[in-house]
Amino acid sequence: MSKVIVVTSGKGGVGKTTTSASFAAGLANRGHRTVVIDFDIGLRNLDLVMGCERRVVYDFVNVINDEATLKQALIRDKSDNNLHILPASQTRDKDAFTEEKVGKVIDELREDFDYIVCDSPAGIEKGALMALFYADEALIVTNPEISSVRDSDRILGMLSAKSQRAIQGEEPIKEHLVVTRYSPNRAESGEMLSLDDIQELLGIDLIGVIPESEAVLQASNSGVPVIRDEQSKSGQAYQDMVARFLGEDIPMRFLEAEKKGFLKRFFGA
């Protein structure tokens, strides 16, 4: 049976789209037919991160408005036949989203895909609510700073009150915590929240810690999900996260602060 996973946070700029792209690519690489949907009408970025912006002809809103079929709008990833992208519209009105119309698209996707990953826009406006409405599971993406964690806590409230599962009294959405842009050295020095602090504030299980890395920006600029950069710590951390999601017992990496040698301490590097 297929699953719908929303990638959300509440706050903008925390790495939702990066996480959506890498998570979907990781699932597809493991043989699961996966589609990732951009719900950010007007500010779409997923197609850029996935390197398919020039191949967009029809978008999510065209499908919702019966101006194109789902098959016409879906873009197959150049590197993996198991992965498809449904881009957002850059010009359409967010009011095109309704529960009924989005649900119809989700139901059609469930027939062909194992996993449907919903890349949520920031905030709690209509696009974000539609992205989480049909979710079975959720990746809550947060940075180790209090404002980001606070906004993520607000989204947890929306998941438990505004989703279809909540409204119909079904089993709650399964929530997973993803901490991005984490620096063990800065956490140790008190410049950012520790992982224990974040988990205590949010009260959900940690599934992934993505270290602060230039590789993420480089991958985004190249139109390649960073999970495919197997030499980078960020890429490896996303691979570990996907493995944990699929039930593998993988220890967390990149959590220890770097120990400075004598020369680094002496010169203050």
PDB file of C-alpha atoms in Angstrom:
ATOM      1  CA  MET A   1       0.000   0.000   0.000  1.00  0.00           C
ATOM      2  CA  SER A   2       1.347   3.443  -0.915  1.00  0.00           C
ATOM      3  CA  LYS A   3       2.190   6.079   1.689  1.00  0.00           C
ATOM      4  CA  VAL A   4       1.933   9.866   1.616  1.00  0.00           C
ATOM      5  CA  ILE A   5       4.768  11.633   3.445  1.00  0.00           C
ATOM      6  CA  VAL A   6       4.696  15.390   4.006  1.00  0.00           C
ATOM      7  CA  VAL A   7       7.960  17.284   4.507  1.00  0.00           C
ATOM      8  CA  THR A   8       7.082  20.316   6.602  1.00  0.00           C
ATOM      9  CA  SER A   9       8.316  22.751   9.238  1.00  0.00           C
ATOM     10  CA  GLY A  10       6.383  26.003   9.378  1.00  0.00           C
ATOM     11  CA  LYS A  11       9.468  28.168   8.973  1.00  0.00           C
ATOM     12  CA  GLY A  12      11.003  29.000   5.589  1.00  0.00           C
ATOM     13  CA  GLY A  13      14.612  28.363   4.666  1.00  0.00           C
ATOM     14  CA  VAL A  14      15.208  25.370   6.930  1.00  0.00           C
ATOM     15  CA  GLY A  15      15.830  22.825   4.165  1.00  0.00           C
ATOM     16  CA  LYS A  16      12.410  21.336   3.382  1.00  0.00           C
ATOM     17  CA  THR A  17      12.903  21.232  -0.389  1.00  0.00           C
ATOM     18  CA  THR A  18      16.457  19.915  -0.043  1.00  0.00           C
ATOM     19  CA  THR A  19      15.122  17.221   2.287  1.00  0.00           C
ATOM     20  CA  SER A  20      12.158  16.404   0.012  1.00  0.00           C
ATOM     21  CA  ALA A  21      14.441  15.993  -3.007  1.00  0.00           C
ATOM     22  CA  SER A  22      17.022  13.849  -1.234  1.00  0.00           C
ATOM     23  CA  PHE A  23      14.443  11.769   0.643  1.00  0.00           C
ATOM     24  CA  ALA A  24      12.510  11.015  -2.543  1.00  0.00           C
ATOM     25  CA  ALA A  25      15.699  10.268  -4.488  1.00  0.00           C
ATOM     26  CA  GLY A  26      16.860   7.954  -1.707  1.00  0.00           C
ATOM     27  CA  LEU A  27      13.609   5.990  -1.695  1.00  0.00           C
ATOM     28  CA  ALA A  28      13.694   5.679  -5.483  1.00  0.00           C
ATOM     29  CA  ASN A  29      17.320   4.540  -5.421  1.00  0.00           C
ATOM     30  CA  ARG A  30      16.270   1.682  -3.155  1.00  0.00           C
ATOM     31  CA  GLY A  31      13.773   0.459  -5.741  1.00  0.00           C
ATOM     32  CA  HIS A  32      10.588   2.176  -4.553  1.00  0.00           C
ATOM     33  CA  ARG A  33       8.482   3.989  -7.123  1.00  0.00           C
ATOM     34  CA  THR A  34       8.401   7.505  -5.742  1.00  0.00           C
ATOM     35  CA  VAL A  35       6.858  10.827  -6.741  1.00  0.00           C
ATOM     36  CA  VAL A  36       7.653  14.164  -5.093  1.00  0.00           C
ATOM     37  CA  ILE A  37       5.087  16.990  -5.333  1.00  0.00           C
ATOM     38  CA  ASP A  38       5.843  20.701  -5.018  1.00  0.00           C
ATOM     39  CA  PHE A  39       2.973  22.400  -3.135  1.00  0.00           C
ATOM     40  CA  ASP A  40       4.594  25.847  -3.176  1.00  0.00           C
ATOM     41  CA  ILE A  41       2.454  27.649  -5.766  1.00  0.00           C
ATOM     42  CA  GLY A  42       4.101  30.844  -6.962  1.00  0.00           C
ATOM     43  CA  LEU A  43       7.537  30.110  -5.487  1.00  0.00           C
ATOM     44  CA  ARG A  44       8.387  26.690  -6.840  1.00  0.00           C
ATOM     45  CA  ASN A  45      11.960  25.533  -6.255  1.00  0.00           C
ATOM     46  CA  LEU A  46      11.759  21.750  -6.308  1.00  0.00           C
ATOM     47  CA  ASP A  47      12.262  21.572 -10.073  1.00  0.00           C
ATOM     48  CA  LEU A  48      15.489  23.595  -9.694  1.00  0.00           C
ATOM     49  CA  VAL A  49      16.850  21.344  -6.947  1.00  0.00           C
ATOM     50  CA  MET A  50      15.932  18.286  -9.028  1.00  0.00           C
ATOM     51  CA  GLY A  51      17.495  19.739 -12.179  1.00  0.00           C
ATOM     52  CA  CYS A  52      14.360  19.547 -14.322  1.00  0.00           C
ATOM     53  CA  GLU A  53      13.218  23.186 -14.507  1.00  0.00           C
ATOM     54  CA  ARG A  54      13.574  23.323 -18.304  1.00  0.00           C
ATOM     55  CA  ARG A  55      11.371  20.273 -18.745  1.00  0.00           C
ATOM     56  CA  VAL A  56       8.309  21.710 -17.001  1.00  0.00           C
ATOM     57  CA  VAL A  57       5.409  21.988 -19.473  1.00  0.00           C
ATOM     58  CA  TYR A  58       2.389  21.334 -17.249  1.00  0.00           C
ATOM     59  CA  ASP A  59       2.160  21.641 -13.480  1.00  0.00           C
ATOM     60  CA  PHE A  60       0.144  20.554 -10.437  1.00  0.00           C
ATOM     61  CA  VAL A  61      -2.495  23.265 -10.922  1.00  0.00           C
ATOM     62  CA  ASN A  62      -2.954  22.336 -14.604  1.00  0.00           C
ATOM     63  CA  VAL A  63      -3.791  18.818 -13.426  1.00  0.00           C
ATOM     64  CA  ILE A  64      -6.144  20.045 -10.689  1.00  0.00           C
ATOM     65  CA  ASN A  65      -7.982  22.260 -13.192  1.00  0.00           C
ATOM     66  CA  ASP A  66      -8.243  19.445 -15.769  1.00  0.00           C
ATOM     67  CA  GLU A  67      -6.038  21.383 -18.205  1.00  0.00           C
ATOM     68  CA  ALA A  68      -3.589  18.472 -18.425  1.00  0.00           C
ATOM     69  CA  THR A  69      -3.466  14.841 -17.390  1.00  0.00           C
ATOM     70  CA  LEU A  70      -1.272  13.654 -14.554  1.00  0.00           C
ATOM     71  CA  LYS A  71       0.798  11.699 -17.058  1.00  0.00           C
ATOM     72  CA  GLN A  72       1.475  14.901 -19.026  1.00  0.00           C
ATOM     73  CA  ALA A  73       2.568  16.836 -15.939  1.00  0.00           C
ATOM     74  CA  LEU A  74       4.791  14.225 -14.276  1.00  0.00           C
ATOM     75  CA  ILE A  75       8.502  14.577 -15.041  1.00  0.00           C
ATOM     76  CA  ARG A  76      10.677  11.490 -14.855  1.00  0.00           C
ATOM     77  CA  ASP A  77      14.040  11.998 -13.193  1.00  0.00           C
ATOM     78  CA  LYS A  78      16.968  11.833 -15.597  1.00  0.00           C
ATOM     79  CA  SER A  79      18.981   9.518 -13.350  1.00  0.00           C
ATOM     80  CA  ASP A  80      16.356   7.185 -11.876  1.00  0.00           C
ATOM     81  CA  ASN A  81      13.293   5.749 -13.611  1.00  0.00           C
ATOM     82  CA  ASN A  82      11.691   5.118 -10.200  1.00  0.00           C
ATOM     83  CA  LEU A  83      11.553   8.845  -9.420  1.00  0.00           C
ATOM     84  CA  HIS A  84       9.061  11.405 -10.769  1.00  0.00           C
ATOM     85  CA  ILE A  85       8.407  15.072 -10.005  1.00  0.00           C
ATOM     86  CA  LEU A  86       5.112  16.961 -10.085  1.00  0.00           C
ATOM     87  CA  PRO A  87       6.086  20.664 -10.227  1.00  0.00           C
ATOM     88  CA  ALA A  88       4.149  23.586  -8.777  1.00  0.00           C
ATOM     89  CA  SER A  89       2.804  26.501 -10.752  1.00  0.00           C
ATOM     90  CA  GLN A  90       4.722  29.783 -10.657  1.00  0.00           C
ATOM     91  CA  THR A  91       1.776  31.967 -11.623  1.00  0.00           C
ATOM     92  CA  ARG A  92      -1.467  30.380 -10.460  1.00  0.00           C
ATOM     93  CA  ASP A  93      -3.656  31.220  -7.475  1.00  0.00           C
ATOM     94  CA  LYS A  94      -3.312  29.124  -4.296  1.00  0.00           C
ATOM     95  CA  ASP A  95      -7.124  29.000  -4.178  1.00  0.00           C
ATOM     96  CA  ALA A  96      -6.919  26.353  -6.918  1.00  0.00           C
ATOM     97  CA  PHE A  97      -6.238  23.891  -4.093  1.00  0.00           C
ATOM     98  CA  THR A  98      -9.256  22.197  -2.567  1.00  0.00           C
ATOM     99  CA  GLU A  99      -9.334  19.047  -0.463  1.00  0.00           C
ATOM    100  CA  GLU A 100     -11.432  17.303  -3.094  1.00  0.00           C
ATOM    101  CA  LYS A 101      -9.199  18.193  -6.053  1.00  0.00           C
ATOM    102  CA  VAL A 102      -5.929  17.461  -4.254  1.00  0.00           C
ATOM    103  CA  GLY A 103      -7.372  14.211  -2.954  1.00  0.00           C
ATOM    104  CA  LYS A 104      -8.291  13.138  -6.464  1.00  0.00           C
ATOM    105  CA  VAL A 105      -4.668  13.634  -7.604  1.00  0.00           C
ATOM    106  CA  ILE A 106      -3.299  11.824  -4.542  1.00  0.00           C
ATOM    107  CA  ASP A 107      -5.627   8.864  -5.154  1.00  0.00           C
ATOM    108  CA  GLU A 108      -4.479   8.635  -8.766  1.00  0.00           C
ATOM    109  CA  LEU A 109      -0.836   8.738  -7.703  1.00  0.00           C
ATOM    110  CA  ARG A 110      -1.419   6.000  -5.115  1.00  0.00           C
ATOM    111  CA  GLU A 111      -2.250   3.619  -7.961  1.00  0.00           C
ATOM    112  CA  ASP A 112       1.237   3.906  -9.491  1.00  0.00           C
ATOM    113  CA  PHE A 113       3.630   4.915  -6.697  1.00  0.00           C
ATOM    114  CA  ASP A 114       4.840   3.376  -3.453  1.00  0.00           C
ATOM    115  CA  TYR A 115       5.670   6.732  -1.876  1.00  0.00           C
ATOM    116  CA  ILE A 116       4.173  10.187  -2.468  1.00  0.00           C
ATOM    117  CA  VAL A 117       6.414  12.891  -0.958  1.00  0.00           C
ATOM    118  CA  CYS A 118       4.749  16.292  -0.461  1.00  0.00           C
ATOM    119  CA  ASP A 119       7.135  19.246  -0.318  1.00  0.00           C
ATOM    120  CA  SER A 120       5.265  21.793   1.800  1.00  0.00           C
ATOM    121  CA  PRO A 121       5.609  25.571   1.486  1.00  0.00           C
ATOM    122  CA  ALA A 122       6.529  27.604   4.563  1.00  0.00           C
ATOM    123  CA  GLY A 123       3.901  28.863   6.972  1.00  0.00           C
ATOM    124  CA  ILE A 124       0.429  27.565   7.707  1.00  0.00           C
ATOM    125  CA  GLU A 125      -1.446  28.954   4.729  1.00  0.00           C
ATOM    126  CA  LYS A 126      -3.530  26.925   2.291  1.00  0.00           C
ATOM    127  CA  GLY A 127      -0.679  25.274   0.378  1.00  0.00           C
ATOM    128  CA  ALA A 128       0.895  24.014   3.592  1.00  0.00           C
ATOM    129  CA  LEU A 129      -2.421  22.722   4.902  1.00  0.00           C
ATOM    130  CA  MET A 130      -3.113  20.896   1.634  1.00  0.00           C
ATOM    131  CA  ALA A 131       0.380  19.363   1.695  1.00  0.00           C
ATOM    132  CA  LEU A 132      -0.224  17.794   5.103  1.00  0.00           C
ATOM    133  CA  PHE A 133      -3.945  17.006   4.807  1.00  0.00           C
ATOM    134  CA  TYR A 134      -3.602  13.508   3.277  1.00  0.00           C
ATOM    135  CA  ALA A 135      -0.322  12.578   4.988  1.00  0.00           C
ATOM    136  CA  ASP A 136       0.286   9.161   6.529  1.00  0.00           C
ATOM    137  CA  GLU A 137       3.681  10.178   7.894  1.00  0.00           C
ATOM    138  CA  ALA A 138       5.542  13.476   8.322  1.00  0.00           C
ATOM    139  CA  LEU A 139       9.141  14.614   8.299  1.00  0.00           C
ATOM    140  CA  ILE A 140       9.388  17.666  10.573  1.00  0.00           C
ATOM    141  CA  VAL A 141      12.413  19.647   9.396  1.00  0.00           C
ATOM    142  CA  THR A 142      13.984  22.104  11.822  1.00  0.00           C
ATOM    143  CA  ASN A 143      17.197  24.035  12.321  1.00  0.00           C
ATOM    144  CA  PRO A 144      18.813  24.026  15.796  1.00  0.00           C
ATOM    145  CA  GLU A 145      17.509  27.486  16.713  1.00  0.00           C
ATOM    146  CA  ILE A 146      14.599  28.373  18.960  1.00  0.00           C
ATOM    147  CA  SER A 147      12.482  30.187  16.341  1.00  0.00           C
ATOM    148  CA  SER A 148      12.666  27.238  13.960  1.00  0.00           C
ATOM    149  CA  VAL A 149      11.826  24.733  16.696  1.00  0.00           C
ATOM    150  CA  ARG A 150       8.902  26.887  17.868  1.00  0.00           C
ATOM    151  CA  ASP A 151       7.449  26.977  14.353  1.00  0.00           C
ATOM    152  CA  SER A 152       7.907  23.220  14.021  1.00  0.00           C
ATOM    153  CA  ASP A 153       5.981  22.759  17.269  1.00  0.00           C
ATOM    154  CA  ARG A 154       3.128  24.770  15.781  1.00  0.00           C
ATOM    155  CA  ILE A 155       3.104  22.498  12.719  1.00  0.00           C
ATOM    156  CA  LEU A 156       2.871  19.457  15.000  1.00  0.00           C
ATOM    157  CA  GLY A 157      -0.321  20.977  16.336  1.00  0.00           C
ATOM    158  CA  MET A 158      -1.663  21.365  12.792  1.00  0.00           C
ATOM    159  CA  LEU A 159      -0.837  17.737  11.982  1.00  0.00           C
ATOM    160  CA  SER A 160      -2.760  16.551  15.040  1.00  0.00           C
ATOM    161  CA  ALA A 161      -5.780  18.783  14.356  1.00  0.00           C
ATOM    162  CA  LYS A 162      -6.104  19.632  10.657  1.00  0.00           C
ATOM    163  CA  SER A 163      -5.141  16.441   8.812  1.00  0.00           C
ATOM    164  CA  GLN A 164      -7.654  14.017   7.348  1.00  0.00           C
ATOM    165  CA  ARG A 165      -6.572  11.396   9.872  1.00  0.00           C
ATOM    166  CA  ALA A 166      -7.258  13.802  12.744  1.00  0.00           C
ATOM    167  CA  ILE A 167     -10.637  14.899  11.386  1.00  0.00           C
ATOM    168  CA  GLN A 168     -11.784  11.324  10.801  1.00  0.00           C
ATOM    169  CA  GLY A 169     -10.447  10.060  14.135  1.00  0.00           C
ATOM    170  CA  GLU A 170      -7.988   7.645  12.517  1.00  0.00           C
ATOM    171  CA  GLU A 171      -4.534   6.622  13.706  1.00  0.00           C
ATOM    172  CA  PRO A 172      -2.383   9.773  14.031  1.00  0.00           C
ATOM    173  CA  ILE A 173       0.209  10.757  11.449  1.00  0.00           C
ATOM    174  CA  LYS A 174       3.565   9.197  12.297  1.00  0.00           C
ATOM    175  CA  GLU A 175       6.021  12.034  12.925  1.00  0.00           C
ATOM    176  CA  HIS A 176       9.787  11.990  12.383  1.00  0.00           C
ATOM    177  CA  LEU A 177      12.244  14.738  13.332  1.00  0.00           C
ATOM    178  CA  VAL A 178      14.937  15.873  10.892  1.00  0.00           C
ATOM    179  CA  VAL A 179      17.502  18.402  12.164  1.00  0.00           C
ATOM    180  CA  THR A 180      19.333  20.246   9.395  1.00  0.00           C
ATOM    181  CA  ARG A 181      22.369  22.566   9.408  1.00  0.00           C
ATOM    182  CA  TYR A 182      23.650  20.994  12.610  1.00  0.00           C
ATOM    183  CA  SER A 183      27.139  21.825  13.860  1.00  0.00           C
ATOM    184  CA  PRO A 184      28.357  19.752  16.835  1.00  0.00           C
ATOM    185  CA  ASN A 185      31.025  22.339  17.654  1.00  0.00           C
ATOM    186  CA  ARG A 186      28.515  25.193  17.778  1.00  0.00           C
ATOM    187  CA  ALA A 187      26.050  23.114  19.756  1.00  0.00           C
ATOM    188  CA  GLU A 188      28.785  22.229  22.255  1.00  0.00           C
ATOM    189  CA  SER A 189      29.707  25.908  22.664  1.00  0.00           C
ATOM    190  CA  GLY A 190      26.064  26.885  23.190  1.00  0.00           C
ATOM    191  CA  GLU A 191      25.699  28.810  19.913  1.00  0.00           C
ATOM    192  CA  MET A 192      22.821  26.577  18.820  1.00  0.00           C
ATOM    193  CA  LEU A 193      20.390  24.182  20.463  1.00  0.00           C
ATOM    194  CA  SER A 194      21.590  20.678  21.204  1.00  0.00           C
ATOM    195  CA  LEU A 195      19.793  17.641  19.822  1.00  0.00           C
ATOM    196  CA  ASP A 196      18.572  16.798  23.323  1.00  0.00           C
ATOM    197  CA  ASP A 197      17.110  20.303  23.659  1.00  0.00           C
ATOM    198  CA  ILE A 198      15.268  20.000  20.332  1.00  0.00           C
ATOM    199  CA  GLN A 199      13.855  16.568  21.111  1.00  0.00           C
ATOM    200  CA  GLU A 200      12.739  17.701  24.562  1.00  0.00           C
ATOM    201  CA  LEU A 201      10.949  20.718  23.070  1.00  0.00           C
ATOM    202  CA  LEU A 202       9.213  18.796  20.254  1.00  0.00           C
ATOM    203  CA  GLY A 203       8.765  15.362  21.797  1.00  0.00           C
ATOM    204  CA  ILE A 204       9.150  13.325  18.578  1.00  0.00           C
ATOM    205  CA  ASP A 205      11.683  10.727  17.529  1.00  0.00           C
ATOM    206  CA  LEU A 206      14.811  11.809  15.676  1.00  0.00           C
ATOM    207  CA  ILE A 207      15.268  10.154  12.281  1.00  0.00           C
ATOM    208  CA  GLY A 208      18.061  12.246  10.773  1.00  0.00           C
ATOM    209  CA  VAL A 209      20.708  14.857  11.559  1.00  0.00           C
ATOM    210  CA  ILE A 210      22.098  16.670   8.520  1.00  0.00           C
ATOM    211  CA  PRO A 211      25.395  18.448   9.211  1.00  0.00           C
ATOM    212  CA  GLU A 212      26.079  22.008   8.173  1.00  0.00           C
ATOM    213  CA  SER A 213      27.849  21.721   4.808  1.00  0.00           C
ATOM    214  CA  GLU A 214      28.624  23.683   1.646  1.00  0.00           C
ATOM    215  CA  ALA A 215      27.832  20.495  -0.279  1.00  0.00           C
ATOM    216  CA  VAL A 216      24.094  21.201   0.139  1.00  0.00           C
ATOM    217  CA  LEU A 217      24.322  24.562  -1.621  1.00  0.00           C
ATOM    218  CA  GLN A 218      26.623  23.184  -4.307  1.00  0.00           C
ATOM    219  CA  ALA A 219      24.231  20.312  -5.010  1.00  0.00           C
ATOM    220  CA  SER A 220      21.219  22.644  -5.190  1.00  0.00           C
ATOM    221  CA  ASN A 221      23.012  24.938  -7.613  1.00  0.00           C
ATOM    222  CA  SER A 222      23.897  21.923  -9.758  1.00  0.00           C
ATOM    223  CA  GLY A 223      20.319  20.599  -9.796  1.00  0.00           C
ATOM    224  CA  VAL A 224      21.289  17.326  -8.101  1.00  0.00           C
ATOM    225  CA  PRO A 225      19.834  16.084  -4.771  1.00  0.00           C
ATOM    226  CA  VAL A 226      22.688  16.153  -2.259  1.00  0.00           C
ATOM    227  CA  ILE A 227      21.997  12.530  -1.281  1.00  0.00           C
ATOM    228  CA  ARG A 228      23.701  11.582  -4.555  1.00  0.00           C
ATOM    229  CA  ASP A 229      26.949  13.199  -3.356  1.00  0.00           C
ATOM    230  CA  GLU A 230      28.183  10.115  -1.562  1.00  0.00           C
ATOM    231  CA  GLN A 231      31.448  11.806  -0.567  1.00  0.00           C
ATOM    232  CA  SER A 232      29.749  14.565   1.436  1.00  0.00           C
ATOM    233  CA  LYS A 233      28.668  14.183   5.052  1.00  0.00           C
ATOM    234  CA  SER A 234      25.278  15.660   4.165  1.00  0.00           C
ATOM    235  CA  GLY A 235      24.735  13.122   1.411  1.00  0.00           C
ATOM    236  CA  GLN A 236      25.689  10.270   3.726  1.00  0.00           C
ATOM    237  CA  ALA A 237      23.423  11.624   6.474  1.00  0.00           C
ATOM    238  CA  TYR A 238      20.447  11.692   4.087  1.00  0.00           C
ATOM    239  CA  GLN A 239      21.235   8.125   3.001  1.00  0.00           C
ATOM    240  CA  ASP A 240      21.217   7.076   6.661  1.00  0.00           C
ATOM    241  CA  MET A 241      17.902   8.884   7.189  1.00  0.00           C
ATOM    242  CA  VAL A 242      16.237   7.021   4.307  1.00  0.00           C
ATOM    243  CA  ALA A 243      17.557   3.715   5.653  1.00  0.00           C
ATOM    244  CA  ARG A 244      16.085   4.454   9.094  1.00  0.00           C
ATOM    245  CA  PHE A 245      12.750   5.394   7.545  1.00  0.00           C
ATOM    246  CA  LEU A 246      12.701   2.011   5.807  1.00  0.00           C
ATOM    247  CA  GLY A 247      13.262   0.258   9.126  1.00  0.00           C
ATOM    248  CA  GLU A 248      17.026  -0.284   9.188  1.00  0.00           C
ATOM    249  CA  ASP A 249      18.904   0.143  12.462  1.00  0.00           C
ATOM    250  CA  ILE A 250      21.492   2.746  11.480  1.00  0.00           C
ATOM    251  CA  PRO A 251      23.486   4.640  14.153  1.00  0.00           C
ATOM    252  CA  MET A 252      23.575   8.439  13.978  1.00  0.00           C
ATOM    253  CA  ARG A 253      26.757   9.939  12.560  1.00  0.00           C
ATOM    254  CA  PHE A 254      28.387  13.382  12.552  1.00  0.00           C
ATOM    255  CA  LEU A 255      27.206  14.233  16.068  1.00  0.00           C
ATOM    256  CA  GLU A 256      30.538  14.630  17.812  1.00  0.00           C
ATOM    257  CA  ALA A 257      32.369  17.948  18.037  1.00  0.00           C
ATOM    258  CA  GLU A 258      35.697  18.034  16.234  1.00  0.00           C
ATOM    259  CA  LYS A 259      38.611  17.808  18.655  1.00  0.00           C
ATOM    260  CA  LYS A 260      41.151  20.501  17.891  1.00  0.00           C
ATOM    261  CA  GLY A 261      44.786  19.512  17.712  1.00  0.00           C
ATOM    262  CA  PHE A 262      47.551  21.464  19.417  1.00  0.00           C
ATOM    263  CA  LEU A 263      48.289  23.718  16.421  1.00  0.00           C
ATOM    264  CA  LYS A 264      44.618  24.588  15.911  1.00  0.00           C
ATOM    265  CA  ARG A 265      44.224  25.451  19.589  1.00  0.00           C
ATOM    266  CA  PHE A 266      47.468  27.433  19.611  1.00  0.00           C
ATOM    267  CA  PHE A 267      46.575  29.526  16.564  1.00  0.00           C
ATOM    268  CA  GLY A 268      42.876  29.746  17.445  1.00  0.00           C
ATOM    269  CA  ALA A 269      41.734  28.092  14.195  1.00  0.00           C
TER     270      ALA A 269
END
